[in-house]
Short mmCIF file of C-alpha atoms in Angstrom, two decimals:
data_model
loop_
_atom_site.label_atom_id
_atom_site.label_comp_id
_atom_site.label_asym_id
_atom_site.label_seq_id
_atom_site.Cartn_x
_atom_site.Cartn_y
_atom_site.Cartn_z
CA UNK Y 90 -67.92 -13.45 17.49
CA UNK Y 91 -70.82 -12.57 15.12
CA UNK Y 92 -73.92 -14.70 14.81
CA UNK Y 93 -74.46 -16.92 11.71
CA UNK Y 94 -77.66 -14.98 10.96
CA UNK Y 95 -75.79 -11.67 10.90
CA UNK Y 96 -73.12 -13.09 8.57
CA UNK Y 97 -75.77 -14.45 6.24
CA UNK Y 98 -77.53 -11.06 6.24
CA UNK Y 99 -74.30 -9.25 5.31
CA UNK Y 100 -73.56 -11.72 2.52
CA UNK Y 101 -77.06 -11.33 1.08
CA UNK Y 102 -76.82 -7.57 1.44
CA UNK Y 103 -73.52 -7.49 -0.48
CA UNK Y 104 -75.00 -9.68 -3.21
CA UNK Y 105 -77.98 -7.32 -3.45
CA UNK Y 106 -75.76 -4.21 -3.74
CA UNK Y 107 -73.56 -5.92 -6.35
CA UNK Y 108 -76.60 -7.00 -8.34
CA UNK Y 109 -78.15 -3.55 -8.11
CA UNK Y 110 -74.96 -1.89 -9.39
CA UNK Y 111 -74.73 -4.31 -12.33
CA UNK Y 112 -78.36 -3.60 -13.19
CA UNK Y 113 -77.84 0.17 -12.80
CA UNK Y 114 -74.77 0.20 -15.06
CA UNK Y 115 -76.54 -2.01 -17.58
CA UNK Y 116 -79.42 0.46 -17.71
CA UNK Y 117 -77.01 3.35 -18.34
CA UNK Y 118 -75.34 1.36 -21.13
CA UNK Y 119 -78.69 0.44 -22.66
CA UNK Y 120 -79.82 4.07 -22.46
CA UNK Y 121 -76.61 5.36 -24.07
CA UNK Y 122 -76.83 2.73 -26.80
CA UNK Y 123 -80.47 3.67 -27.33
CA UNK Y 124 -79.57 7.37 -27.63
CA UNK Y 125 -76.76 6.62 -30.07
CA UNK Y 126 -78.91 4.30 -32.15
CA UNK Y 127 -81.73 6.85 -31.95
CA UNK Y 128 -79.65 9.36 -33.94
CA UNK Y 129 -80.88 9.11 -37.53
CA UNK Y 130 -78.07 7.95 -39.80
CA UNK Y 131 -79.16 10.55 -42.35
CA UNK Y 132 -78.38 13.28 -39.81
CA UNK Y 133 -74.87 11.94 -39.38
CA UNK Y 134 -74.09 12.14 -43.10
CA UNK Y 135 -75.81 15.46 -43.78
CA UNK Y 136 -73.50 17.49 -46.10
CA UNK Y 137 -72.55 20.66 -44.21
CA UNK Y 138 -69.87 23.34 -44.34
CA UNK Y 139 -69.79 23.27 -40.56
CA UNK Y 140 -70.42 20.17 -38.47
CA UNK Y 141 -72.81 18.39 -36.13
CA UNK Y 142 -71.33 17.36 -32.79
CA UNK Y 143 -72.95 14.31 -31.21
CA UNK Y 144 -70.60 13.96 -28.24
CA UNK Y 145 -69.90 17.34 -26.63
CA UNK Y 146 -73.47 18.51 -26.03
CA UNK Y 147 -73.68 19.08 -22.27
CA UNK Y 148 -73.01 22.85 -22.52
CA UNK Y 149 -76.15 23.22 -24.64
CA UNK Y 150 -78.23 21.85 -21.75
CA UNK Y 151 -77.44 24.83 -19.51
CA UNK Y 152 -78.33 28.49 -19.59
CA UNK Y 153 -78.07 31.65 -17.51
CA UNK Y 154 -81.15 30.70 -15.50
CA UNK Y 155 -79.31 27.60 -14.21
CA UNK Y 156 -82.54 25.79 -13.38
CA UNK Y 157 -83.35 23.59 -16.40
CA UNK Y 158 -81.23 21.00 -18.17
CA UNK Y 159 -82.53 19.33 -21.33
CA UNK Y 160 -79.81 17.50 -23.26
CA UNK Y 161 -79.92 17.60 -27.06
CA UNK Y 162 -78.91 14.72 -29.28
CA UNK Y 163 -76.53 16.99 -31.24
CA UNK Y 164 -75.19 20.53 -31.50
CA UNK Y 165 -74.88 22.12 -34.92
CA UNK Y 166 -71.90 24.43 -35.42
CA UNK Y 167 -72.86 26.11 -38.70
CA UNK Y 168 -70.44 27.99 -40.91
CA UNK Y 169 -73.19 29.42 -43.06
CA UNK Y 170 -76.92 30.01 -43.18
CA UNK Y 171 -77.21 27.12 -45.64
CA UNK Y 172 -76.06 24.76 -42.85
CA UNK Y 173 -78.99 25.88 -40.69
CA UNK Y 174 -81.44 25.67 -43.59
CA UNK Y 175 -80.21 22.21 -44.63
CA UNK Y 176 -80.53 20.82 -41.11
CA UNK Y 177 -84.03 22.18 -40.53
CA UNK Y 178 -85.20 21.18 -44.00
CA UNK Y 179 -83.89 17.65 -43.42
CA UNK Y 180 -85.81 17.36 -40.14
CA UNK Y 181 -88.90 18.87 -41.80
CA UNK Y 182 -88.72 16.29 -44.59
CA UNK Y 183 -88.50 13.48 -42.03
CA UNK Y 184 -92.08 14.41 -41.22
CA UNK Y 185 -94.12 13.86 -38.05
CA UNK Y 186 -92.67 10.36 -37.52
CA UNK Y 187 -89.46 12.01 -36.28
CA UNK Y 188 -89.35 13.41 -32.76
CA UNK Y 189 -86.44 15.72 -33.62
CA UNK Y 190 -86.83 19.42 -32.83
CA UNK Y 191 -84.48 22.40 -33.20
CA UNK Y 192 -83.49 25.19 -30.84
CA UNK Y 193 -81.42 28.25 -31.71
CA UNK Y 194 -78.92 29.11 -28.98
CA UNK Y 195 -77.15 32.45 -28.86
CA UNK Y 196 -75.08 33.41 -25.83
CA UNK Y 197 -77.03 31.04 -23.57
CA UNK Y 198 -78.74 33.80 -21.60
CA UNK Y 199 -82.23 32.28 -21.51
CA UNK Y 200 -83.73 31.81 -18.08
CA UNK Y 201 -85.89 28.70 -18.16
CA UNK Y 202 -84.53 26.39 -20.82
CA UNK Y 203 -86.07 28.30 -23.74
CA UNK Y 204 -83.02 27.63 -25.95
CA UNK Y 205 -82.83 23.94 -25.08
CA UNK Y 206 -84.37 20.89 -26.73
CA UNK Y 207 -84.55 17.43 -25.22
CA UNK Y 208 -83.22 14.91 -27.72
CA UNK Y 209 -83.19 17.49 -30.52
CA UNK Y 210 -80.62 19.63 -32.29
CA UNK Y 211 -79.30 22.86 -30.77
CA UNK Y 212 -77.88 25.38 -33.25
CA UNK Y 213 -74.90 27.32 -31.94
CA UNK Y 214 -75.71 30.66 -33.54
CA UNK Y 215 -72.40 32.23 -32.51
CA UNK Y 216 -70.62 29.86 -34.92
CA UNK Y 217 -71.85 31.80 -37.96
CA UNK Y 218 -69.18 34.27 -39.03
CA UNK Y 219 -70.56 35.22 -42.44
CA UNK Y 220 -71.63 37.55 -43.78
CA UNK Y 221 -69.30 39.90 -41.93
CA UNK Y 222 -70.74 42.96 -40.25
CA UNK Y 223 -71.29 45.84 -42.70
CA UNK Y 224 -72.03 49.44 -41.68
CA UNK Y 225 -73.76 51.73 -44.19
CA UNK Y 226 -73.43 55.47 -43.60
CA UNK Y 227 -75.99 56.96 -46.00
CA UNK Y 228 -78.86 59.31 -45.02
CA UNK Y 229 -80.58 56.53 -43.06
CA UNK Y 230 -77.60 54.57 -41.70
CA UNK Y 231 -77.82 50.92 -40.73
CA UNK Y 232 -75.70 47.87 -40.01
CA UNK Y 233 -76.13 44.36 -41.43
CA UNK Y 234 -75.21 41.70 -38.89
CA UNK Y 235 -75.44 37.97 -38.32
CA UNK Y 236 -78.19 36.75 -36.01
CA UNK Y 237 -75.47 35.27 -33.80
CA UNK Y 238 -73.57 38.55 -33.40
CA UNK Y 239 -73.22 40.11 -29.95
CA UNK Y 240 -74.54 43.63 -29.41
CA UNK Y 241 -71.26 44.65 -27.76
CA UNK Y 242 -69.46 43.86 -31.04
CA UNK Y 243 -72.01 45.87 -33.01
CA UNK Y 244 -71.40 48.82 -30.69
CA UNK Y 245 -67.65 48.77 -31.25
CA UNK Y 246 -67.89 48.28 -35.01
CA UNK Y 247 -70.53 50.98 -35.60
CA UNK Y 248 -68.62 53.47 -33.43
CA UNK Y 249 -65.76 53.28 -35.95
CA UNK Y 250 -68.13 55.24 -38.22
CA UNK Y 251 -69.42 57.56 -35.50
CA UNK Y 252 -72.73 55.65 -35.37
CA UNK Y 253 -74.57 53.34 -32.98
CA UNK Y 254 -77.90 51.50 -32.66
CA UNK Y 255 -80.70 53.56 -31.10
CA UNK Y 256 -82.13 51.04 -28.64
CA UNK Y 257 -80.29 48.70 -26.30
CA UNK Y 258 -80.64 46.13 -23.58
CA UNK Y 259 -78.95 46.75 -20.22
CA UNK Y 260 -76.57 43.85 -20.90
CA UNK Y 261 -74.80 43.89 -24.27
CA UNK Y 262 -73.27 40.41 -24.32
CA UNK Y 263 -76.39 38.96 -25.94
CA UNK Y 264 -77.00 37.95 -29.55
CA UNK Y 265 -79.09 39.91 -32.01
CA UNK Y 266 -81.37 36.95 -32.73
CA UNK Y 267 -81.94 36.36 -29.02
CA UNK Y 268 -83.06 39.88 -28.13
CA UNK Y 269 -85.11 40.39 -31.30
CA UNK Y 270 -86.99 37.16 -30.55
CA UNK Y 271 -88.17 38.75 -27.30
CA UNK Y 272 -88.21 42.55 -27.79
CA UNK Y 273 -85.00 44.02 -26.38
CA UNK Y 274 -85.74 46.75 -23.87
CA UNK Y 275 -83.75 49.23 -21.83
CA UNK Y 276 -83.84 52.84 -20.69
CA UNK Y 277 -83.90 54.16 -24.28
CA UNK Y 278 -87.19 52.40 -25.09
CA UNK Y 279 -89.36 55.35 -24.01
CA UNK Y 280 -87.96 57.33 -26.96
CA UNK Y 281 -86.92 54.79 -29.60
CA UNK Y 282 -89.07 51.82 -28.65
CA UNK Y 283 -87.61 48.36 -28.05
CA UNK Y 284 -84.96 46.89 -30.33
CA UNK Y 285 -87.65 45.21 -32.45
CA UNK Y 286 -88.90 48.70 -33.39
CA UNK Y 287 -85.52 49.52 -34.92
CA UNK Y 288 -85.12 46.68 -37.42
CA UNK Y 289 -85.36 47.31 -41.17
CA UNK Y 290 -84.89 43.81 -42.59
CA UNK Y 291 -84.40 40.22 -41.50
CA UNK Y 292 -83.19 37.00 -43.07
CA UNK Y 293 -85.15 34.08 -41.64
CA UNK Y 294 -84.93 30.30 -41.82
CA UNK Y 295 -88.46 28.98 -41.31
CA UNK Y 296 -89.54 25.68 -39.76
CA UNK Y 297 -89.59 24.21 -43.27
CA UNK Y 298 -85.96 25.12 -43.92
CA UNK Y 299 -86.80 27.98 -46.29
CA UNK Y 300 -84.46 30.98 -46.30
CA UNK Y 301 -86.48 34.17 -46.76
CA UNK Y 302 -85.62 37.87 -46.73
CA UNK Y 303 -88.31 39.92 -45.12
CA UNK Y 304 -89.26 43.45 -44.08
CA UNK Y 305 -92.48 45.40 -43.59
CA UNK Y 306 -92.88 45.45 -47.39
CA UNK Y 307 -91.50 42.00 -48.32
CA UNK Y 308 -92.84 38.88 -46.56
CA UNK Y 309 -94.30 41.26 -43.99
CA UNK Y 310 -96.27 38.57 -42.13
CA UNK Y 311 -93.12 36.59 -41.39
CA UNK Y 312 -91.17 39.76 -40.54
CA UNK Y 313 -93.64 40.87 -37.89
CA UNK Y 314 -94.29 37.37 -36.53
CA UNK Y 315 -90.59 36.70 -35.86
CA UNK Y 316 -90.05 40.00 -34.00
CA UNK Y 317 -90.94 39.15 -30.41
CA UNK Y 318 -92.04 35.71 -31.62
CA UNK Y 319 -90.05 33.69 -29.05
CA UNK Y 320 -88.36 31.74 -31.84
CA UNK Y 321 -91.61 30.05 -32.89
CA UNK Y 322 -91.74 31.02 -36.57
CA UNK Y 323 -88.17 31.11 -37.77
CA UNK Y 324 -84.53 31.54 -36.86
CA UNK Y 325 -83.06 35.01 -37.36
CA UNK Y 326 -79.84 34.58 -39.34
CA UNK Y 327 -79.29 38.19 -40.42
CA UNK Y 328 -80.68 41.56 -39.34
CA UNK Y 329 -80.49 45.12 -40.60
CA UNK Y 330 -80.42 47.46 -37.59
CA UNK Y 331 -81.06 51.22 -37.77
CA UNK Y 332 -78.23 53.48 -36.58
CA UNK Y 333 -77.93 57.09 -35.43
CA UNK Y 334 -75.00 59.46 -34.76
CA UNK Y 335 -73.25 58.31 -31.59
CA UNK Y 336 -72.17 60.59 -28.73
CA UNK Y 337 -68.83 60.20 -27.01
CA UNK Y 338 -69.77 61.01 -23.41
CA UNK Y 339 -72.64 60.51 -20.95
CA UNK Y 340 -73.77 62.46 -17.92
CA UNK Y 341 -74.98 59.69 -15.60
CA UNK Y 342 -77.28 60.76 -12.75
CA UNK Y 343 -79.00 59.13 -9.80
CA UNK Y 344 -81.54 60.67 -7.42
CA UNK Y 345 -83.63 59.10 -4.65
CA UNK Y 346 -87.28 59.27 -3.67
CA UNK Y 347 -89.02 58.13 -0.51
CA UNK Y 348 -92.46 58.57 -2.06
CA UNK Y 349 -93.50 56.27 -4.91
CA UNK Y 350 -96.15 58.66 -6.23
CA UNK Y 351 -93.56 61.42 -6.75
CA UNK Y 352 -91.13 58.90 -8.26
CA UNK Y 353 -93.66 57.60 -10.80
CA UNK Y 354 -94.95 61.09 -11.63
CA UNK Y 355 -91.43 62.34 -12.38
CA UNK Y 356 -90.63 59.33 -14.56
CA UNK Y 357 -93.81 59.83 -16.57
CA UNK Y 358 -93.03 63.56 -16.88
CA UNK Y 359 -89.57 62.85 -18.26
CA UNK Y 360 -90.58 60.25 -20.86
CA UNK Y 361 -92.98 62.78 -22.39
CA UNK Y 362 -90.51 65.71 -22.31
CA UNK Y 363 -88.62 66.86 -25.41
CA UNK Y 364 -84.80 66.69 -25.34
CA UNK Y 365 -84.73 65.84 -21.64
CA UNK Y 366 -82.72 62.66 -21.14
CA UNK Y 367 -81.62 59.85 -23.46
CA UNK Y 368 -82.01 57.05 -20.92
CA UNK Y 369 -84.52 56.76 -18.08
CA UNK Y 370 -84.76 53.84 -15.68
CA UNK Y 371 -85.65 53.39 -12.03
CA UNK Y 372 -85.01 50.79 -9.38
CA UNK Y 373 -86.27 49.91 -5.94
CA UNK Y 374 -84.13 49.77 -2.82
CA UNK Y 375 -85.59 47.89 0.15
CA UNK Y 376 -83.93 47.49 3.54
CA UNK Y 377 -80.53 48.76 2.42
CA UNK Y 378 -78.17 50.92 4.45
CA UNK Y 379 -75.02 52.75 3.48
CA UNK Y 380 -76.30 53.06 -0.08
CA UNK Y 381 -74.82 56.47 -0.84
CA UNK Y 382 -71.46 55.40 0.54
CA UNK Y 383 -71.41 52.63 -2.08
CA UNK Y 384 -72.18 55.15 -4.81
CA UNK Y 385 -69.30 57.42 -3.81
CA UNK Y 386 -66.76 55.14 -5.47
CA UNK Y 387 -68.06 56.13 -8.91
CA UNK Y 388 -70.58 58.99 -8.39
CA UNK Y 389 -70.06 62.46 -6.96
CA UNK Y 390 -72.71 63.95 -4.63
CA UNK Y 391 -74.02 67.28 -5.90
CA UNK Y 392 -74.06 68.53 -2.29
CA UNK Y 393 -71.47 66.52 -0.28
CA UNK Y 394 -72.42 68.08 3.07
CA UNK Y 395 -76.13 67.33 2.73
CA UNK Y 396 -75.49 63.88 1.25
CA UNK Y 397 -73.37 62.94 4.28
CA UNK Y 398 -76.34 63.68 6.53
CA UNK Y 399 -78.80 61.52 4.59
CA UNK Y 400 -80.01 58.41 6.42
CA UNK Y 401 -82.10 55.74 4.74
CA UNK Y 402 -83.20 54.21 8.07
CA UNK Y 403 -84.27 51.01 6.36
CA UNK Y 404 -86.97 52.78 4.32
CA UNK Y 405 -88.07 51.62 0.92
CA UNK Y 406 -86.48 54.06 -1.52
CA UNK Y 407 -86.87 54.54 -5.25
CA UNK Y 408 -83.91 55.53 -7.41
CA UNK Y 409 -84.35 57.42 -10.65
CA UNK Y 410 -81.41 56.79 -12.99
CA UNK Y 411 -80.88 59.19 -15.89
CA UNK Y 412 -78.39 59.66 -18.70
CA UNK Y 413 -77.75 62.60 -20.98
CA UNK Y 414 -75.58 61.94 -24.03
CA UNK Y 415 -73.22 64.68 -25.21
CA UNK Y 416 -70.00 65.51 -27.01
CA UNK Y 417 -67.31 67.54 -25.22
CA UNK Y 418 -67.86 70.61 -27.40
CA UNK Y 419 -71.54 70.64 -26.32
CA UNK Y 420 -70.83 70.23 -22.62
CA UNK Y 421 -72.21 73.61 -21.48
CA UNK Y 422 -75.45 73.15 -23.39
CA UNK Y 423 -75.85 69.63 -21.96
CA UNK Y 424 -75.30 70.97 -18.43
CA UNK Y 425 -78.02 73.57 -18.92
CA UNK Y 426 -80.46 70.96 -20.21
CA UNK Y 427 -79.74 68.67 -17.26
CA UNK Y 428 -80.16 71.44 -14.69
CA UNK Y 429 -83.38 72.62 -16.30
CA UNK Y 430 -85.03 69.22 -16.24
CA UNK Y 431 -83.72 68.28 -12.79
CA UNK Y 432 -85.23 71.47 -11.39
CA UNK Y 433 -88.71 70.15 -12.22
CA UNK Y 434 -88.25 66.94 -10.23
CA UNK Y 435 -89.37 66.21 -6.67
CA UNK Y 436 -86.53 63.96 -5.51
CA UNK Y 437 -84.81 64.18 -2.13
CA UNK Y 438 -82.42 67.13 -2.78
CA UNK Y 439 -79.48 65.73 -0.82
CA UNK Y 440 -79.42 62.52 -2.89
CA UNK Y 441 -78.42 63.95 -6.27
CA UNK Y 442 -75.35 62.02 -7.48
CA UNK Y 443 -73.68 62.39 -10.87
CA UNK Y 444 -70.70 61.32 -12.88
CA UNK Y 445 -69.40 61.52 -16.44
CA UNK Y 446 -68.33 58.40 -18.34
CA UNK Y 447 -67.70 57.45 -21.93
CA UNK Y 448 -70.61 56.25 -24.03
CA UNK Y 449 -69.11 52.76 -24.24
CA UNK Y 450 -68.52 52.52 -20.48
CA UNK Y 451 -72.10 53.55 -19.81
CA UNK Y 452 -73.68 51.07 -22.22
CA UNK Y 453 -71.41 48.22 -21.09
CA UNK Y 454 -71.84 48.98 -17.37
CA UNK Y 455 -73.45 45.64 -16.47
CA UNK Y 456 -70.46 43.73 -17.82
CA UNK Y 457 -68.33 45.29 -15.08
CA UNK Y 458 -70.63 43.72 -12.50
CA UNK Y 459 -70.46 40.40 -14.34
CA UNK Y 460 -66.66 40.35 -14.13
CA UNK Y 461 -66.81 41.01 -10.39
CA UNK Y 462 -69.42 38.31 -9.79
CA UNK Y 463 -67.51 35.78 -11.88
CA UNK Y 464 -64.38 36.44 -9.83
CA UNK Y 465 -66.35 35.57 -6.69
CA UNK Y 466 -68.03 32.52 -8.23
CA UNK Y 467 -71.43 34.21 -8.00
CA UNK Y 468 -72.32 34.41 -11.71
CA UNK Y 469 -73.13 30.77 -12.50
CA UNK Y 470 -75.93 30.49 -9.94
CA UNK Y 471 -79.70 30.12 -10.39
CA UNK Y 472 -81.36 33.29 -11.68
CA UNK Y 473 -85.12 33.01 -11.02
CA UNK Y 474 -85.93 36.31 -12.74
CA UNK Y 475 -89.43 37.68 -13.14
CA UNK Y 476 -90.22 40.42 -15.70
CA UNK Y 477 -93.61 42.09 -15.93
CA UNK Y 478 -95.33 44.78 -17.97
CA UNK Y 479 -97.71 46.69 -15.67
CA UNK Y 480 -100.30 49.15 -17.03
CA UNK Y 481 -99.91 52.69 -15.69
CA UNK Y 482 -103.38 52.52 -14.09
CA UNK Y 483 -102.26 49.55 -11.95
CA UNK Y 484 -98.72 50.56 -11.01
CA UNK Y 485 -99.52 52.30 -7.71
CA UNK Y 486 -101.53 49.35 -6.37
CA UNK Y 487 -98.78 47.02 -7.53
CA UNK Y 488 -96.10 49.06 -5.77
CA UNK Y 489 -98.08 49.28 -2.54
CA UNK Y 490 -98.66 45.54 -2.27
CA UNK Y 491 -95.43 44.14 -3.75
CA UNK Y 492 -92.91 46.63 -2.39
CA UNK Y 493 -94.85 47.08 0.84
CA UNK Y 494 -95.72 43.48 1.72
CA UNK Y 495 -94.27 40.77 -0.52
CA UNK Y 496 -90.68 41.93 -0.98
CA UNK Y 497 -88.61 42.17 2.19
CA UNK Y 498 -85.22 43.07 0.75
CA UNK Y 499 -83.44 43.66 -2.56
CA UNK Y 500 -79.89 42.72 -1.65
CA UNK Y 501 -79.62 39.86 -4.15
CA UNK Y 502 -80.16 41.65 -7.41
CA UNK Y 503 -81.78 44.83 -8.70
CA UNK Y 504 -85.50 45.46 -9.00
CA UNK Y 505 -86.02 47.70 -12.03
CA UNK Y 506 -89.10 49.80 -12.63
CA UNK Y 507 -89.59 52.36 -15.39
CA UNK Y 508 -92.29 53.49 -17.85
CA UNK Y 509 -92.33 53.28 -21.64
CA UNK Y 510 -94.60 54.70 -24.34
CA UNK Y 511 -96.87 52.24 -26.13
CA UNK Y 512 -96.76 54.44 -29.25
CA UNK Y 513 -93.14 53.33 -29.81
CA UNK Y 514 -94.17 49.65 -30.12
CA UNK Y 515 -95.50 48.05 -33.31
CA UNK Y 516 -98.64 46.02 -32.58
CA UNK Y 517 -98.06 43.91 -35.70
CA UNK Y 518 -95.22 42.08 -33.96
CA UNK Y 519 -95.79 39.01 -31.80
CA UNK Y 520 -94.83 40.60 -28.49
CA UNK Y 521 -97.70 41.13 -26.04
CA UNK Y 522 -97.94 44.39 -24.09
CA UNK Y 523 -100.65 46.15 -22.01
CA UNK Y 524 -103.26 48.17 -23.84
CA UNK Y 525 -102.58 51.49 -22.09
CA UNK Y 526 -100.60 54.39 -23.59
CA UNK Y 527 -97.98 54.13 -20.82
CA UNK Y 528 -96.94 50.92 -19.11
CA UNK Y 529 -94.09 49.98 -16.78
CA UNK Y 530 -91.43 47.33 -17.00
CA UNK Y 531 -90.91 45.83 -13.55
CA UNK Y 532 -88.01 43.37 -13.46
CA UNK Y 533 -86.99 41.30 -10.43
CA UNK Y 534 -83.45 40.34 -11.42
CA UNK Y 535 -82.66 38.11 -8.48
CA UNK Y 536 -79.77 35.71 -8.00
CA UNK Y 537 -80.19 32.72 -5.69
CA UNK Y 538 -77.44 31.60 -3.35
CA UNK Y 539 -76.85 27.86 -3.87
CA UNK Y 540 -77.72 25.66 -0.88
CA UNK Y 541 -79.22 28.60 1.03
CA UNK Y 542 -82.52 27.98 2.80
CA UNK Y 543 -82.96 31.64 3.75
CA UNK Y 544 -84.45 34.64 1.97
CA UNK Y 545 -81.66 34.49 -0.63
CA UNK Y 546 -82.35 30.83 -1.43
CA UNK Y 547 -84.00 29.59 -4.62
CA UNK Y 548 -87.11 28.20 -2.92
CA UNK Y 549 -87.84 31.47 -1.13
CA UNK Y 550 -87.37 33.55 -4.29
CA UNK Y 551 -89.56 31.25 -6.39
CA UNK Y 552 -92.27 31.42 -3.73
CA UNK Y 553 -91.96 35.20 -3.74
CA UNK Y 554 -92.36 35.28 -7.53
CA UNK Y 555 -95.38 33.02 -7.25
CA UNK Y 556 -97.03 35.36 -4.75
CA UNK Y 557 -96.42 38.32 -7.05
CA UNK Y 558 -97.91 36.50 -10.05
CA UNK Y 559 -100.90 35.30 -8.04
CA UNK Y 560 -101.55 38.85 -6.84
CA UNK Y 561 -101.37 40.16 -10.42
CA UNK Y 562 -103.73 37.49 -11.71
CA UNK Y 563 -106.17 37.96 -8.87
CA UNK Y 564 -106.25 41.75 -8.73
CA UNK Y 565 -104.53 43.59 -11.57
CA UNK Y 566 -106.01 43.83 -15.05
CA UNK Y 567 -103.83 43.81 -18.14
CA UNK Y 568 -100.52 42.70 -16.61
CA UNK Y 569 -98.31 40.77 -19.06
CA UNK Y 570 -95.11 38.82 -18.56
CA UNK Y 571 -92.01 39.89 -20.47
CA UNK Y 572 -89.69 36.97 -21.32
CA UNK Y 573 -92.81 34.92 -20.51
CA UNK Y 574 -92.74 31.45 -19.03
CA UNK Y 575 -95.78 29.15 -18.86
CA UNK Y 576 -96.15 25.38 -18.71
CA UNK Y 577 -99.55 24.83 -20.37
CA UNK Y 578 -101.01 25.97 -23.66
CA UNK Y 579 -104.02 27.31 -21.77
CA UNK Y 580 -101.76 29.73 -19.91
CA UNK Y 581 -100.14 30.76 -23.20
CA UNK Y 582 -103.60 31.34 -24.69
CA UNK Y 583 -104.44 33.64 -21.79
CA UNK Y 584 -101.11 35.43 -22.19
CA UNK Y 585 -101.65 36.19 -25.88
CA UNK Y 586 -105.34 36.97 -25.45
CA UNK Y 587 -106.78 38.37 -28.70
CA UNK Y 588 -103.44 37.67 -30.44
CA UNK Y 589 -103.62 33.92 -29.82
CA UNK Y 590 -105.54 33.01 -32.99
CA UNK Y 591 -103.08 35.01 -35.12
CA UNK Y 592 -100.18 33.36 -33.30
CA UNK Y 593 -101.65 29.93 -34.09
CA UNK Y 594 -102.21 30.83 -37.73
CA UNK Y 595 -98.64 32.06 -38.13
CA UNK Y 596 -97.32 28.88 -36.50
CA UNK Y 597 -99.29 26.71 -38.94
CA UNK Y 598 -97.82 28.63 -41.88
CA UNK Y 599 -94.17 29.01 -40.89
CA UNK Y 600 -93.56 26.00 -38.61
CA UNK Y 601 -96.46 23.58 -39.11
CA UNK Y 602 -94.69 20.59 -37.51
CA UNK Y 603 -93.71 22.63 -34.42
CA UNK Y 604 -90.03 21.90 -34.97
CA UNK Y 605 -88.66 25.21 -33.67
CA UNK Y 606 -87.78 26.14 -30.10
CA UNK Y 607 -89.78 23.62 -28.05
CA UNK Y 608 -88.14 25.00 -24.90
CA UNK Y 609 -90.72 27.79 -24.83
CA UNK Y 610 -93.32 25.08 -24.05
CA UNK Y 611 -95.95 26.72 -26.26
CA UNK Y 612 -96.33 23.91 -28.79
CA UNK Y 613 -95.42 20.24 -28.74
CA UNK Y 614 -94.32 18.53 -31.91
CA UNK Y 615 -97.02 16.21 -33.20
CA UNK Y 616 -95.50 12.78 -33.84
CA UNK Y 617 -96.88 9.56 -35.23
CA UNK Y 618 -95.39 6.09 -34.99
CA UNK Y 619 -95.65 3.35 -37.62
#
């Protein structure tokens, strides 16, 4: 039989729990009512061809990075550019008393909430279906596309005319506006520059809701500010992309190095060579065994007997990945070019692997990995990626410290490393790169295993990234983040360096209320209350 004191304690405890739950639910109701009442009535009745959704907004609070969740008050599904312009202009006219901001969302592939806005309006750029894609086949061919169009769709459409864009990203299921707001870089950048170097014209909606056509000659300041501008000056609603004759086939080659100096020297040799390869990238392999056996499913060893004898023995290895484009009728000439340029390289001879694939299969190669990861439930996980531009003069020190001491394995995502030529980049754009003629992209494209507390867990990877960044800041001069992420304006000022004042000036002209893309955390909308 229980004591009276114990019974009284239980009764009081039950009353406390019941009271707490009532209070908790009341708070949720009050908060929801506040959010609903906080939606300006003028936004609800805004005349649009498309529509604003105020209920189903949770998907706009997630991205590929899977680490940040900022819920908007509404998602705009525009049918036309005028819908985007009308919404932004309306928010602009509400003035600084409104806390509303706007974020353009493409395929949701941002890493740290850059395409999110807390309590603002997210624009679903993939909703725009007009104008339809148009390919022009004159002497200087190009394609006109919506800012919400996927690069994979542009590839398929332009190939109908025997043409294709010159510069790509490794992953093609991204929107035009998304990659042009950053730079868009892959293994073709050494020759053609990033994607932002291959744009002829843009249509932009500014932070005032103005729709402007721009190019180097027309509204040039806006044109260059938006390219690599992290969405801070306007939303890209249409782009004119340069095209070139497209090949049908690709010779895809991989070779290994045990020595980083030889690896870097060969990469730098190839990006300066004429008619060598059309794509040049490298990646780092740490603490991996059975690597060549994995390659055998899709690549053929040039010397099967020697390749079977190769042992990695847990060494850090560097893979040079090359591609030579060709058409079947030019196969012999392409083979001669490949053999000639490979003969000048200092790779481990027994590790030469090659295959031939279609141009489409090569460019869309990452999507194959995506399908496999999705089938295993390993795609929608945190992706704490880190992308850096390293000056050529610093790359050997970087490799020695990072690949020798900080990184212990690369089993949870590739580590890319390859050089590009600064001469192929336009310094009038907003993107920030090192000041040397050659610099390297180093990309740690890691996936975290949910709930893991080991080396493949989120906390360990974030700590690893922090150590790399601290080393760069402490020791290496001129290192810049690509797809940058900072939390204070002081850090952004350091990132932009001499470009910061120009960046500020452009912001004051094209988005003076700081309405656009607050998820970058560069500017905060100035608000006043009356």
